[in-house]
Amino acid sequence: MAEDSFCGFLCKEICQNLKDDDIKKMKFCIRNHQVNSQELERVSEGTDLMEVAMKANLFTESDTSCLETMLNAAGRKDLVEKVKEYKNNLTVLSSSIESPCNLEEHVIGRKYMKTQTSEELETAIKTENVIMLSGVLGSGKTQLAVHYGYEFHKKYPTSAVWMIRSKDQASLQTSMTTLANKLGVLKGKDKESENPVIKLGDILANALMGKTTTQLIIFDDVNEDCQRIVEDLIKKFVPLEETQGFIKVIVTTMDDLLKMPRTKRISVSGFTEEEAVTFLRGNNTCTHSETDALKKLARRMSYLPLGLSCAKTYMSNCYKSGKSFLELLKANTLEQLDDKLKKLDASKRGLFSNLNTFIRIMEKDLDKDATEMFQMTQFLENENIPIILFDLLSPSSERCNEDIDGEIQHDDVATCYSLSTDSLVQAVQKFSFGTVQGIDDKRLLNTHTAVSLTLQAFTDEKRKRRLLNRLLWTCALILDKNNRHQDDYNRMASVLPHARSVLRHAENMTGKDIEMCLLMAFVNDLVAYTSNFEGLLGLEKYHSEKALQFCYKVMETTEKDIDEEVSDKHVLTTYETHCEFAKAKATVIDKKLTGIRLLHERKVEKFIRHFIQQKRRTKGDVDFLTKYVENYREDALTMQQYEALCKKKKAIQLTDLMDQFIKEMILSTFYTYGRRIFYLGK
């Protein structure tokens, strides 16, 4: 039943029948819960009380236990019976409602083909509860699992089918939280733990095993680091004893040595030669010589579906034969790859060499900006990359500030990026390096791990550093702590996993560069803040601590050194002495930041100018600037426009901002770190 139907039920059947005394008793009942005390104090009507309680996730349509407790506290057993009757009707209706599935047709791709291995999976899963698909990178493990899951959901739409990304704990938590929200079983109190994966497992197991149809969970890309966690989750989903419902599990992994109890292992090694030729040929009839060429091409691709899919897509789009495509590969393969390839695992050398050749061919058709966009995907998550991330891609700060008094022509930049983004989308699909779904600003790009790893292997460190600088700037300019408007929040939530990935790649590349350290502190802080709203408190803790570390790195010191410097003069025995210590510490930090600003004055000014001009404003800021800035456009703010705002007393002069901007940024980071204590519960 839709959420608005539940709200309608609450309004008509519950709120309209509540008396003033009932509302007082119900408010008292939830006073110690995670609700906003000021909002609760202002409540005087039933609808307001329901809004405050639901905002705090005290109850949902599928879990009304807290609502029933509130009504019982008010002595309204008649209304409790109405809630139970609504739930019974909901249970009957839900048996015919489609369950959540995050496997979409675009992920499967257009080149899937039934093979011996897919038939083996279909046979095994009839009798086994847990199947492990293991094989080398690009062998088609995930594609096999996704295709089975997609077809399973089409056949049984009332069964939940969900892929849980399992390459690290953050991915696990994010995927499981999304599923719990889709099922409507995640309440506010369940978000208090900093390490909630196992707790989420209990919640999901209870929800899924209570269903009358078979459910399917896919743990994708499990490695040694997450093995123990996934094993514990599988034990919850597939217990030894009989349960009301059934949950089938598929695990994909590149680790052939990975072992799990009660698991049927299927080795995925790609196509056979006959399957590969059939796949490449499609519905076409081939001469004997062309068949031989396709066999050579299949051998060159090590019979791996990923490489063969890239080849087939290009051949189809460019109307090339297997023989012609082999000649193209030979002409574009670098001869001096030995040093690079020697560093790679033997199982990856052939695939990486071929993908690198494909990439070189593709990049010949791209302009510089589109090429850099594609190269940046190596630092992003492989799934659901918002194309708007590239549309809003920040020009490098060096480009913005080659002449500190000059300005970029923003119209030209925006047009250039839009055209480059379209070129990127076309090129990615031309080579099957990924898939694209949605339209316009809602387009999402999905790539493959092998493509990202190939880019990482063949991109030099200098270029990596420059690309990461641009991505850090883009994340810093898109993310914002003002996420009140739904469009702003959606944009930030879509960028969040990719910002985390960029931070992970950039962490060891900052050195002592003041700009990179400032960006790392700022972006970590924004990621921590946004993670809190997604209920990812473990990630909030991690990124808050990282932000704090980089704040002190900007000051060229550590928190421990400052504490020792200040504590020598203060004996911390009373509240007053702690306050004096805090003031003394703040004074030291203020002086250090002033010193850093004076030491790097020109760099700081460039940083501030770039931020002012390129910041992607939230809805509230856009409304404000539209009111006070003539001909304002959302993509950027010119310095002339900024100076006009200063004359109207609506902005701070750049000269006055110099000493405050970095301090405000650091202070905001300290604030995010300090506020965590209010969200961790007991």
XYZ file of C-alpha atoms in Angstrom:
682
model
C 0.000 0.000 0.000
C 1.335 3.402 -0.902
C 2.706 5.732 1.764
C 0.021 8.348 1.052
C -2.650 5.678 1.737
C -1.076 5.045 5.150
C -1.028 8.781 5.870
C -4.663 8.974 4.820
C -5.516 6.144 7.206
C -3.713 7.892 10.079
C -5.463 11.188 9.383
C -8.980 9.816 8.943
C -9.084 6.887 11.369
C -6.584 7.876 14.076
C -5.919 11.622 14.271
C -9.560 12.699 13.939
C -10.495 10.443 16.873
C -7.753 11.642 19.276
C -8.688 13.876 22.183
C -6.421 16.516 23.735
C -5.724 14.255 26.730
C -4.821 11.367 24.370
C -2.276 13.577 22.597
C -0.665 14.621 25.905
C -0.293 10.988 27.004
C 1.131 9.934 23.639
C 3.630 12.815 23.682
C 4.764 11.729 27.153
C 5.123 8.136 25.896
C 7.700 9.054 23.246
C 9.533 11.820 25.109
C 12.689 9.675 25.503
C 12.790 8.557 21.880
C 14.934 10.088 19.140
C 12.493 12.914 18.425
C 13.045 16.638 18.170
C 12.048 17.857 21.653
C 11.178 21.370 20.462
C 8.915 20.049 17.682
C 7.288 17.621 20.133
C 6.655 20.445 22.612
C 4.797 22.470 19.954
C 2.483 19.569 19.038
C -1.161 20.276 19.817
C -3.013 18.217 17.195
C -2.972 14.561 16.203
C -1.701 15.186 12.678
C 1.284 17.141 14.043
C 2.073 14.308 16.460
C 1.995 11.707 13.654
C 4.261 13.905 11.510
C 6.860 14.303 14.297
C 6.784 10.572 15.130
C 7.116 9.455 11.501
C 9.879 11.987 10.856
C 11.822 10.288 13.686
C 11.058 6.886 12.092
C 9.292 5.674 15.240
C 6.908 3.646 13.123
C 6.282 2.801 9.489
C 3.474 1.280 7.478
C 5.001 -2.182 7.891
C 6.019 -1.768 11.565
C 3.395 -0.049 13.712
C 4.500 -1.453 17.083
C 5.480 1.971 18.463
C 2.211 3.516 17.242
C 0.275 0.782 19.049
C 2.333 1.429 22.230
C 1.485 5.145 22.022
C -2.230 4.429 21.613
C -2.188 1.917 24.461
C -0.518 4.539 26.671
C -3.476 6.801 25.929
C -5.907 3.990 26.714
C -7.253 3.925 23.150
C -7.542 0.173 22.565
C -10.268 0.872 20.003
C -7.739 2.696 17.818
C -5.166 -0.077 18.366
C -7.692 -2.516 16.874
C -8.115 -0.225 13.857
C -4.314 -0.249 13.319
C -4.252 -4.067 13.534
C -7.122 -4.315 11.063
C -5.261 -2.011 8.648
C -2.133 -4.203 8.960
C -4.099 -7.382 8.273
C -5.547 -5.844 5.125
C -2.051 -4.698 4.172
C -0.671 -8.243 4.551
C -3.321 -9.648 2.222
C -2.661 -6.912 -0.338
C 1.154 -7.158 -0.146
C 1.102 -10.810 -1.221
C 0.174 -9.595 -4.713
C 2.429 -6.503 -4.790
C 5.739 -6.554 -6.640
C 8.706 -6.848 -4.244
C 11.875 -4.723 -4.560
C 14.485 -5.573 -7.184
C 17.590 -3.522 -8.014
C 18.510 -5.493 -11.145
C 17.535 -3.517 -14.209
C 17.621 -4.679 -17.791
C 20.286 -2.151 -18.786
C 22.777 -3.788 -16.367
C 22.502 -7.123 -18.168
C 23.468 -5.634 -21.490
C 22.310 -6.612 -24.936
C 24.941 -9.280 -25.528
C 23.994 -11.931 -22.938
C 24.019 -15.511 -24.226
C 22.947 -18.736 -22.566
C 25.941 -21.012 -21.901
C 26.834 -24.303 -20.238
C 27.676 -22.381 -17.061
C 24.317 -20.581 -16.958
C 22.546 -23.939 -17.312
C 24.690 -25.321 -14.482
C 23.618 -22.403 -12.255
C 19.915 -22.883 -13.076
C 20.159 -26.595 -12.233
C 22.172 -26.172 -9.019
C 20.014 -23.448 -7.467
C 16.963 -25.728 -7.575
C 18.485 -27.930 -4.861
C 21.132 -25.681 -3.253
C 20.441 -22.624 -1.101
C 23.849 -20.953 -1.553
C 25.776 -20.857 -4.848
C 29.256 -19.363 -5.265
C 30.325 -18.198 -8.740
C 34.115 -17.832 -8.847
C 36.355 -16.828 -11.720
C 38.860 -14.306 -13.044
C 38.097 -10.666 -13.789
C 35.854 -10.283 -16.835
C 34.744 -13.922 -16.918
C 31.065 -12.999 -16.612
C 30.284 -13.945 -12.978
C 28.243 -10.861 -12.129
C 26.515 -10.882 -15.525
C 25.515 -14.500 -14.937
C 24.109 -13.757 -11.469
C 22.343 -10.579 -12.617
C 20.712 -12.283 -15.583
C 19.465 -15.155 -13.430
C 18.129 -12.716 -10.817
C 16.437 -10.511 -13.412
C 14.677 -13.448 -15.063
C 13.759 -14.838 -11.626
C 12.065 -11.549 -10.668
C 10.201 -11.381 -13.977
C 8.844 -14.866 -13.291
C 8.149 -14.248 -9.582
C 7.489 -10.492 -9.166
C 6.382 -10.874 -5.533
C 9.866 -12.170 -4.625
C 12.520 -9.683 -3.532
C 15.704 -9.846 -5.634
C 18.555 -7.674 -4.445
C 22.229 -7.359 -5.336
C 24.406 -6.360 -2.369
C 27.755 -4.844 -3.361
C 30.304 -6.585 -1.161
C 33.767 -5.317 -2.081
C 34.009 -3.491 1.274
C 31.948 -2.882 4.399
C 30.786 0.537 3.213
C 29.290 -0.975 0.047
C 27.647 -3.729 2.095
C 26.066 -1.255 4.482
C 24.838 1.070 1.734
C 23.213 -1.737 -0.311
C 21.596 -3.315 2.754
C 20.307 0.029 4.059
C 18.684 0.734 0.682
C 16.964 -2.679 0.705
C 15.747 -2.172 4.298
C 14.300 1.211 3.303
C 12.610 -0.342 0.252
C 11.022 -2.960 2.504
C 10.013 -0.265 5.001
C 11.612 -2.055 7.961
C 14.313 0.426 8.979
C 13.426 2.660 11.920
C 15.333 5.528 13.494
C 16.638 3.462 16.415
C 18.161 0.962 13.971
C 20.447 3.711 12.584
C 22.212 4.438 15.870
C 24.956 1.824 15.561
C 28.298 2.767 14.006
C 28.725 -0.814 12.742
C 25.179 -1.819 11.775
C 25.831 -4.435 9.058
C 25.060 -7.426 11.267
C 22.083 -5.623 12.807
C 20.826 -4.840 9.312
C 21.263 -8.542 8.540
C 18.924 -9.450 11.423
C 16.339 -6.892 10.291
C 16.428 -8.062 6.659
C 16.412 -11.763 7.576
C 13.305 -11.290 9.738
C 11.573 -9.317 6.990
C 12.454 -11.676 4.128
C 11.940 -14.980 5.920
C 8.462 -13.851 6.898
C 7.390 -13.859 3.260
C 5.613 -16.763 1.603
C 7.698 -16.762 -1.604
C 11.367 -17.469 -2.291
C 13.647 -14.441 -2.082
C 17.016 -14.037 -3.850
C 20.057 -12.183 -2.474
C 23.242 -11.724 -4.542
C 26.472 -10.839 -2.738
C 28.608 -9.419 -5.552
C 32.416 -9.183 -5.629
C 33.112 -10.740 -2.217
C 36.784 -10.658 -1.236
C 38.823 -11.925 1.692
C 38.244 -8.710 3.686
C 34.457 -9.134 3.663
C 34.323 -12.926 3.699
C 33.603 -13.322 7.426
C 30.858 -10.658 7.389
C 29.152 -12.222 4.348
C 29.379 -15.674 5.970
C 27.604 -14.328 9.071
C 24.925 -12.715 6.916
C 24.345 -15.922 4.948
C 23.860 -17.821 8.220
C 21.104 -15.341 9.084
C 19.479 -15.529 5.637
C 19.778 -19.311 5.236
C 19.578 -20.878 8.716
C 19.883 -24.651 9.129
C 16.412 -25.051 10.609
C 13.220 -24.838 8.566
C 11.751 -21.350 8.222
C 8.476 -19.992 6.938
C 10.013 -18.538 3.805
C 13.061 -19.339 1.693
C 16.036 -17.185 0.783
C 18.394 -18.261 -1.987
C 21.881 -16.714 -2.089
C 24.357 -16.276 -4.955
C 27.925 -15.154 -4.159
C 30.333 -13.871 -6.835
C 34.064 -13.642 -6.196
C 37.380 -13.382 -8.043
C 39.074 -15.337 -5.232
C 39.221 -19.010 -6.237
C 40.521 -19.865 -2.771
C 37.568 -18.274 -0.990
C 35.634 -20.933 0.897
C 32.272 -20.739 2.618
C 30.373 -23.457 4.461
C 27.239 -25.013 2.936
C 28.087 -23.515 -0.477
C 27.962 -25.051 -3.953
C 30.867 -23.648 -6.001
C 30.590 -23.151 -9.761
C 33.733 -22.152 -11.654
C 33.132 -19.445 -14.260
C 35.919 -19.401 -16.855
C 34.224 -17.604 -19.712
C 33.037 -19.049 -23.015
C 34.107 -22.240 -24.711
C 35.552 -21.673 -28.182
C 32.286 -22.722 -29.799
C 30.266 -20.406 -27.526
C 32.657 -17.516 -28.198
C 32.370 -17.871 -31.986
C 28.582 -18.171 -31.733
C 28.502 -15.066 -29.543
C 30.646 -13.021 -31.955
C 28.822 -14.252 -35.056
C 25.324 -13.587 -33.722
C 22.719 -14.229 -36.411
C 25.195 -13.762 -39.252
C 26.462 -16.571 -41.445
C 30.250 -16.658 -41.804
C 32.669 -18.056 -44.346
C 35.311 -20.527 -43.243
C 38.016 -17.804 -43.200
C 35.825 -15.440 -41.168
C 35.109 -18.239 -38.654
C 38.872 -18.761 -38.312
C 39.303 -15.018 -37.704
C 36.625 -15.105 -34.992
C 38.401 -18.065 -33.360
C 41.664 -16.066 -33.324
C 39.840 -13.089 -31.859
C 38.269 -15.307 -29.168
C 41.690 -16.732 -28.254
C 43.164 -13.237 -28.071
C 40.369 -12.260 -25.658
C 41.033 -15.431 -23.613
C 37.378 -16.350 -24.225
C 36.354 -13.795 -21.588
C 32.857 -12.318 -22.132
C 33.902 -8.769 -21.221
C 36.589 -8.489 -23.910
C 34.445 -10.300 -26.459
C 31.466 -8.053 -25.732
C 33.627 -4.948 -26.314
C 34.864 -6.414 -29.601
C 31.404 -7.461 -30.799
C 29.825 -4.080 -30.031
C 32.542 -2.175 -31.908
C 32.415 -4.569 -34.876
C 28.630 -4.220 -35.056
C 28.627 -0.410 -34.783
C 31.437 0.042 -37.298
C 30.417 -2.797 -39.669
C 33.779 -4.556 -39.332
C 34.582 -8.216 -39.861
C 36.588 -10.282 -37.388
C 39.605 -10.187 -39.698
C 39.431 -6.395 -40.085
C 39.059 -5.922 -36.323
C 42.109 -8.092 -35.615
C 44.152 -5.893 -37.941
C 42.860 -2.789 -36.118
C 43.920 -4.265 -32.779
C 47.360 -5.128 -34.090
C 47.874 -1.590 -35.427
C 46.908 0.029 -32.114
C 48.560 -2.308 -29.611
C 51.536 -0.740 -27.885
C 54.657 -2.832 -28.191
C 56.213 -1.493 -24.982
C 53.749 -2.859 -22.451
C 56.070 -5.334 -20.765
C 56.962 -3.185 -17.723
C 53.344 -2.339 -17.014
C 52.065 -5.875 -17.574
C 54.778 -7.518 -15.475
C 53.332 -5.774 -12.426
C 49.923 -7.375 -13.013
C 48.604 -10.776 -12.028
C 49.040 -13.267 -14.885
C 45.269 -13.783 -15.167
C 44.786 -10.067 -15.854
C 47.582 -9.385 -18.343
C 45.790 -10.468 -21.502
C 42.513 -8.771 -20.571
C 44.221 -5.542 -19.508
C 46.360 -5.443 -22.637
C 43.306 -5.855 -24.876
C 41.199 -3.353 -22.943
C 44.040 -0.838 -23.083
C 44.102 -1.244 -26.864
C 40.324 -0.729 -27.030
C 40.669 2.393 -24.901
C 43.388 3.794 -27.166
C 41.140 3.288 -30.204
C 38.177 4.886 -28.440
C 40.122 7.923 -27.250
C 41.092 8.801 -30.816
C 37.454 9.785 -31.396
C 37.162 11.862 -28.194
C 38.161 15.429 -27.444
C 40.449 16.182 -24.494
C 37.631 16.852 -22.031
C 35.705 13.677 -22.905
C 38.925 11.648 -22.680
C 39.630 13.006 -19.213
C 36.043 12.307 -18.158
C 36.439 8.682 -19.167
C 39.810 8.421 -17.416
C 38.210 9.799 -14.249
C 35.875 6.809 -14.033
C 38.795 4.811 -12.620
C 38.387 6.772 -9.364
C 34.590 6.429 -9.144
C 32.319 3.558 -8.178
C 31.398 1.385 -11.146
C 27.641 1.630 -10.663
C 25.246 4.562 -11.009
C 27.727 7.307 -11.880
C 25.530 10.405 -12.360
C 26.358 11.963 -15.717
C 25.608 15.316 -14.113
C 28.858 14.792 -12.202
C 30.682 15.315 -15.507
C 28.353 18.099 -16.626
C 29.223 19.947 -13.411
C 32.889 18.980 -13.603
C 35.016 21.753 -12.181
C 37.715 23.252 -14.386
C 41.081 22.721 -12.764
C 41.973 25.503 -10.348
C 45.125 26.122 -12.392
C 43.006 26.756 -15.487
C 40.735 29.081 -13.538
C 43.604 31.073 -12.145
C 46.231 31.250 -14.865
C 45.474 34.957 -14.803
C 44.116 35.775 -11.381
C 42.435 38.918 -12.673
C 40.896 37.187 -15.664
C 37.834 35.021 -15.895
C 36.783 31.854 -17.657
C 34.042 32.243 -20.229
C 31.507 30.107 -18.383
C 29.105 29.787 -21.309
C 31.867 28.295 -23.440
C 32.940 25.926 -20.643
C 29.378 24.725 -20.007
C 28.721 24.124 -23.710
C 32.042 22.325 -24.077
C 31.320 20.001 -21.156
C 27.802 19.243 -22.395
C 29.094 18.211 -25.816
C 31.972 16.254 -24.262
C 29.582 14.413 -21.952
C 27.445 13.371 -24.915
C 30.571 12.173 -26.717
C 31.560 10.173 -23.627
C 28.149 8.475 -23.450
C 28.301 7.521 -27.124
C 31.874 6.215 -26.892
C 31.218 4.102 -23.777
C 28.277 2.403 -25.483
C 30.148 2.026 -28.762
C 32.701 -0.225 -27.039
C 30.422 -1.793 -24.379
C 32.646 -0.286 -21.690
C 29.429 0.393 -19.824
C 25.727 1.083 -20.040
C 23.722 4.288 -19.698
C 20.185 4.627 -18.332
C 17.847 7.590 -17.862
C 17.708 10.833 -19.794
C 19.171 14.341 -19.463
C 20.268 15.166 -15.894
C 19.066 11.777 -14.647
C 21.415 9.754 -16.835
C 23.482 7.157 -14.938
C 26.628 5.457 -16.226
C 27.582 1.903 -15.224
C 31.084 0.635 -16.019
C 33.046 -2.539 -15.277
C 35.712 -3.097 -12.634
C 38.092 -4.408 -15.295
C 37.844 -1.131 -17.240
C 38.613 0.885 -14.091
C 41.579 -1.341 -13.192
C 42.931 -1.106 -16.740
C 42.799 2.684 -16.605
C 44.560 2.621 -13.223
C 47.289 0.338 -14.566
C 48.056 2.517 -17.599
C 47.612 6.030 -16.186
C 50.805 7.689 -14.941
C 50.942 9.180 -11.444
C 51.141 12.791 -12.612
C 47.927 12.473 -14.622
C 46.217 10.604 -11.785
C 47.024 13.452 -9.419
C 45.632 16.056 -11.822
C 42.420 14.067 -12.453
C 41.907 13.523 -8.734
C 42.381 17.244 -8.100
C 39.570 18.036 -10.549
C 37.302 15.384 -9.040
C 37.959 16.593 -5.491
C 37.097 20.120 -6.569
C 33.907 18.901 -8.237
C 32.837 17.027 -5.081
C 33.668 20.082 -2.943
C 31.553 22.302 -5.180
C 28.553 19.954 -5.505
C 28.182 18.695 -1.934
C 26.675 21.088 0.576
C 25.395 21.016 4.151
C 22.210 22.744 3.046
C 20.169 19.803 1.735
C 16.672 20.945 2.720
C 15.346 20.944 -0.836
C 14.642 17.448 -2.186
C 16.455 18.061 -5.494
C 19.574 19.202 -3.619
C 19.452 16.175 -1.344
C 18.961 13.753 -4.253
C 21.919 15.249 -6.123
C 24.193 14.997 -3.079
C 23.067 11.455 -2.260
C 23.833 10.354 -5.841
C 27.334 11.845 -5.652
C 28.084 10.516 -2.132
C 29.465 7.009 -2.956
C 31.633 8.449 -5.731
C 32.991 11.160 -3.432
C 33.974 8.430 -0.966
C 35.753 6.556 -3.748
C 37.627 9.693 -4.869
C 38.764 10.330 -1.280
C 40.040 6.776 -0.989
C 42.142 7.125 -4.139
C 43.410 10.625 -3.306
C 44.417 10.002 0.308
C 48.023 9.065 -0.429
C 48.534 11.695 -3.132
C 48.146 14.888 -1.122
C 51.699 15.299 0.147
C 52.092 18.765 1.709
C 50.164 20.575 -1.027
C 47.956 23.147 0.739
C 45.200 22.982 -1.901
C 44.932 19.176 -1.817
C 44.961 19.110 2.000
C 42.196 21.728 2.153
C 40.135 19.788 -0.377
C 40.622 16.513 1.498
C 39.533 18.114 4.775
C 36.531 19.834 3.180
C 35.267 16.881 1.101
C 35.726 14.390 3.963
C 33.677 16.749 6.138
C 30.891 17.039 3.549
C 30.837 13.266 3.003
C 30.628 12.696 6.773
C 27.779 15.181 7.100
C 25.812 13.703 4.175
C 26.437 10.121 5.389
C 24.615 11.008 8.598
C 21.442 11.767 6.648
C 21.759 8.424 4.854
C 21.953 6.620 8.232
C 25.571 5.554 7.565
C 27.033 6.457 10.958
C 30.044 4.166 10.619
C 31.065 6.056 7.487
C 30.303 9.369 9.153
C 32.713 8.501 11.956
C 35.464 7.451 9.529
C 35.229 10.544 7.326
C 34.836 12.931 10.288
C 38.088 11.608 11.716
C 39.797 11.870 8.326
C 38.557 15.452 7.935
C 39.987 16.294 11.348
C 43.365 14.772 10.433
C 43.589 16.840 7.253
C 42.574 19.989 9.128
C 45.645 19.616 11.308
C 47.711 18.686 8.236
C 46.712 22.057 6.733
C 48.096 23.653 9.909
C 51.256 21.514 9.556
C 50.785 19.985 13.004
C 48.759 17.316 14.823
C 46.019 17.547 17.433
C 48.284 15.747 19.888
C 51.032 18.363 19.488
C 48.571 21.231 20.064
C 47.058 19.489 23.088
C 50.503 18.986 24.599
C 51.444 22.589 23.892
C 48.318 23.894 25.638
C 47.976 21.321 28.439
C 51.369 22.307 29.886
C 49.713 25.537 31.042
C 46.393 24.073 32.243
C 45.473 21.513 34.902
C 42.157 19.993 33.810
C 40.266 19.430 37.039
C 37.068 21.492 36.769
C 34.584 22.661 34.166
C 36.173 26.107 34.257
C 39.687 24.759 33.602
C 38.364 22.727 30.666
C 36.821 25.911 29.233
C 40.122 27.753 29.626
C 41.907 24.866 27.914
C 39.447 24.985 24.996
C 39.879 28.749 24.583
C 43.661 28.420 24.676
C 43.544 25.636 22.080
C 41.266 27.722 19.846
C 43.717 30.632 20.095
C 46.625 28.405 19.010
C 44.612 27.044 16.058
C 43.596 30.561 15.019
C 47.226 31.733 15.009
C 48.384 28.705 13.034
C 45.695 29.221 10.396
C 46.600 32.900 10.117
C 50.234 31.900 9.631
C 49.339 29.352 6.950
C 47.220 31.930 5.139
C 50.083 34.461 5.127
C 52.558 31.794 3.996
C 50.346 30.654 1.096
C 48.503 33.896 0.423
C 48.340 33.625 -3.353
C 47.244 29.967 -3.264
C 44.583 30.748 -0.683
C 43.248 33.604 -2.814
C 43.078 31.301 -5.853
C 41.260 28.707 -3.757
C 38.666 31.233 -2.548
C 38.117 32.731 -6.023
C 37.635 29.286 -7.537
C 35.150 28.336 -4.825
C 33.152 31.570 -5.186
C 32.917 31.327 -8.981
C 32.355 27.593 -9.465
C 30.233 26.609 -6.431
C 27.094 24.696 -7.433
C 24.444 26.547 -5.467
C 21.550 24.926 -3.620
C 17.942 25.868 -4.303
C 17.932 28.437 -1.484
C 21.112 30.106 -2.752
C 19.802 30.158 -6.319
C 16.601 31.869 -5.196
C 18.652 34.460 -3.290
C 21.095 35.141 -6.138
C 18.311 35.321 -8.725
C 16.755 38.070 -6.629
C 19.902 40.160 -6.235
C 22.100 39.334 -9.267
C 21.241 40.552 -12.740
C 21.289 37.834 -15.421
C 22.331 35.183 -12.885
C 22.833 31.665 -14.228
C 22.991 28.612 -11.986
C 26.190 27.155 -13.442
C 28.602 29.819 -12.138
C 29.016 33.274 -10.621
C 31.317 35.851 -12.223
C 33.588 38.035 -10.119
C 31.774 41.125 -11.450
C 28.517 39.692 -10.133
C 30.181 38.910 -6.818
C 31.531 42.437 -6.530
C 28.032 43.768 -7.267
C 26.737 41.680 -4.374
C 29.427 43.163 -2.140
C 28.292 46.700 -3.031
C 24.736 45.705 -2.062
C 26.089 44.399 1.285
C 24.989 40.880 0.353
C 28.496 39.389 0.217
C 31.867 39.893 1.925
C 34.672 41.668 0.069
C 37.397 39.267 -1.065
C 40.038 41.195 0.910
C 37.992 40.762 4.104
C 37.250 37.156 3.260
C 40.915 36.185 2.985
C 41.434 35.753 6.725
C 38.037 34.185 7.449
C 37.297 31.718 4.652
C 39.737 28.942 5.613
C 38.955 29.399 9.311
C 35.227 29.044 8.644
C 35.891 25.917 6.590
C 37.974 24.361 9.381
C 35.414 25.430 12.002
C 32.631 23.764 10.002
C 34.676 20.548 9.982
C 35.147 20.701 13.749
C 31.386 21.230 14.095
C 30.533 18.078 12.101
C 33.004 16.071 14.179
C 31.669 17.438 17.454
C 27.978 16.934 16.663
C 28.411 13.171 16.173
C 27.849 12.536 19.872
C 24.201 13.601 19.524
C 23.476 10.898 16.910
C 25.124 7.831 18.404
C 22.454 6.960 20.973
C 23.664 5.101 24.030
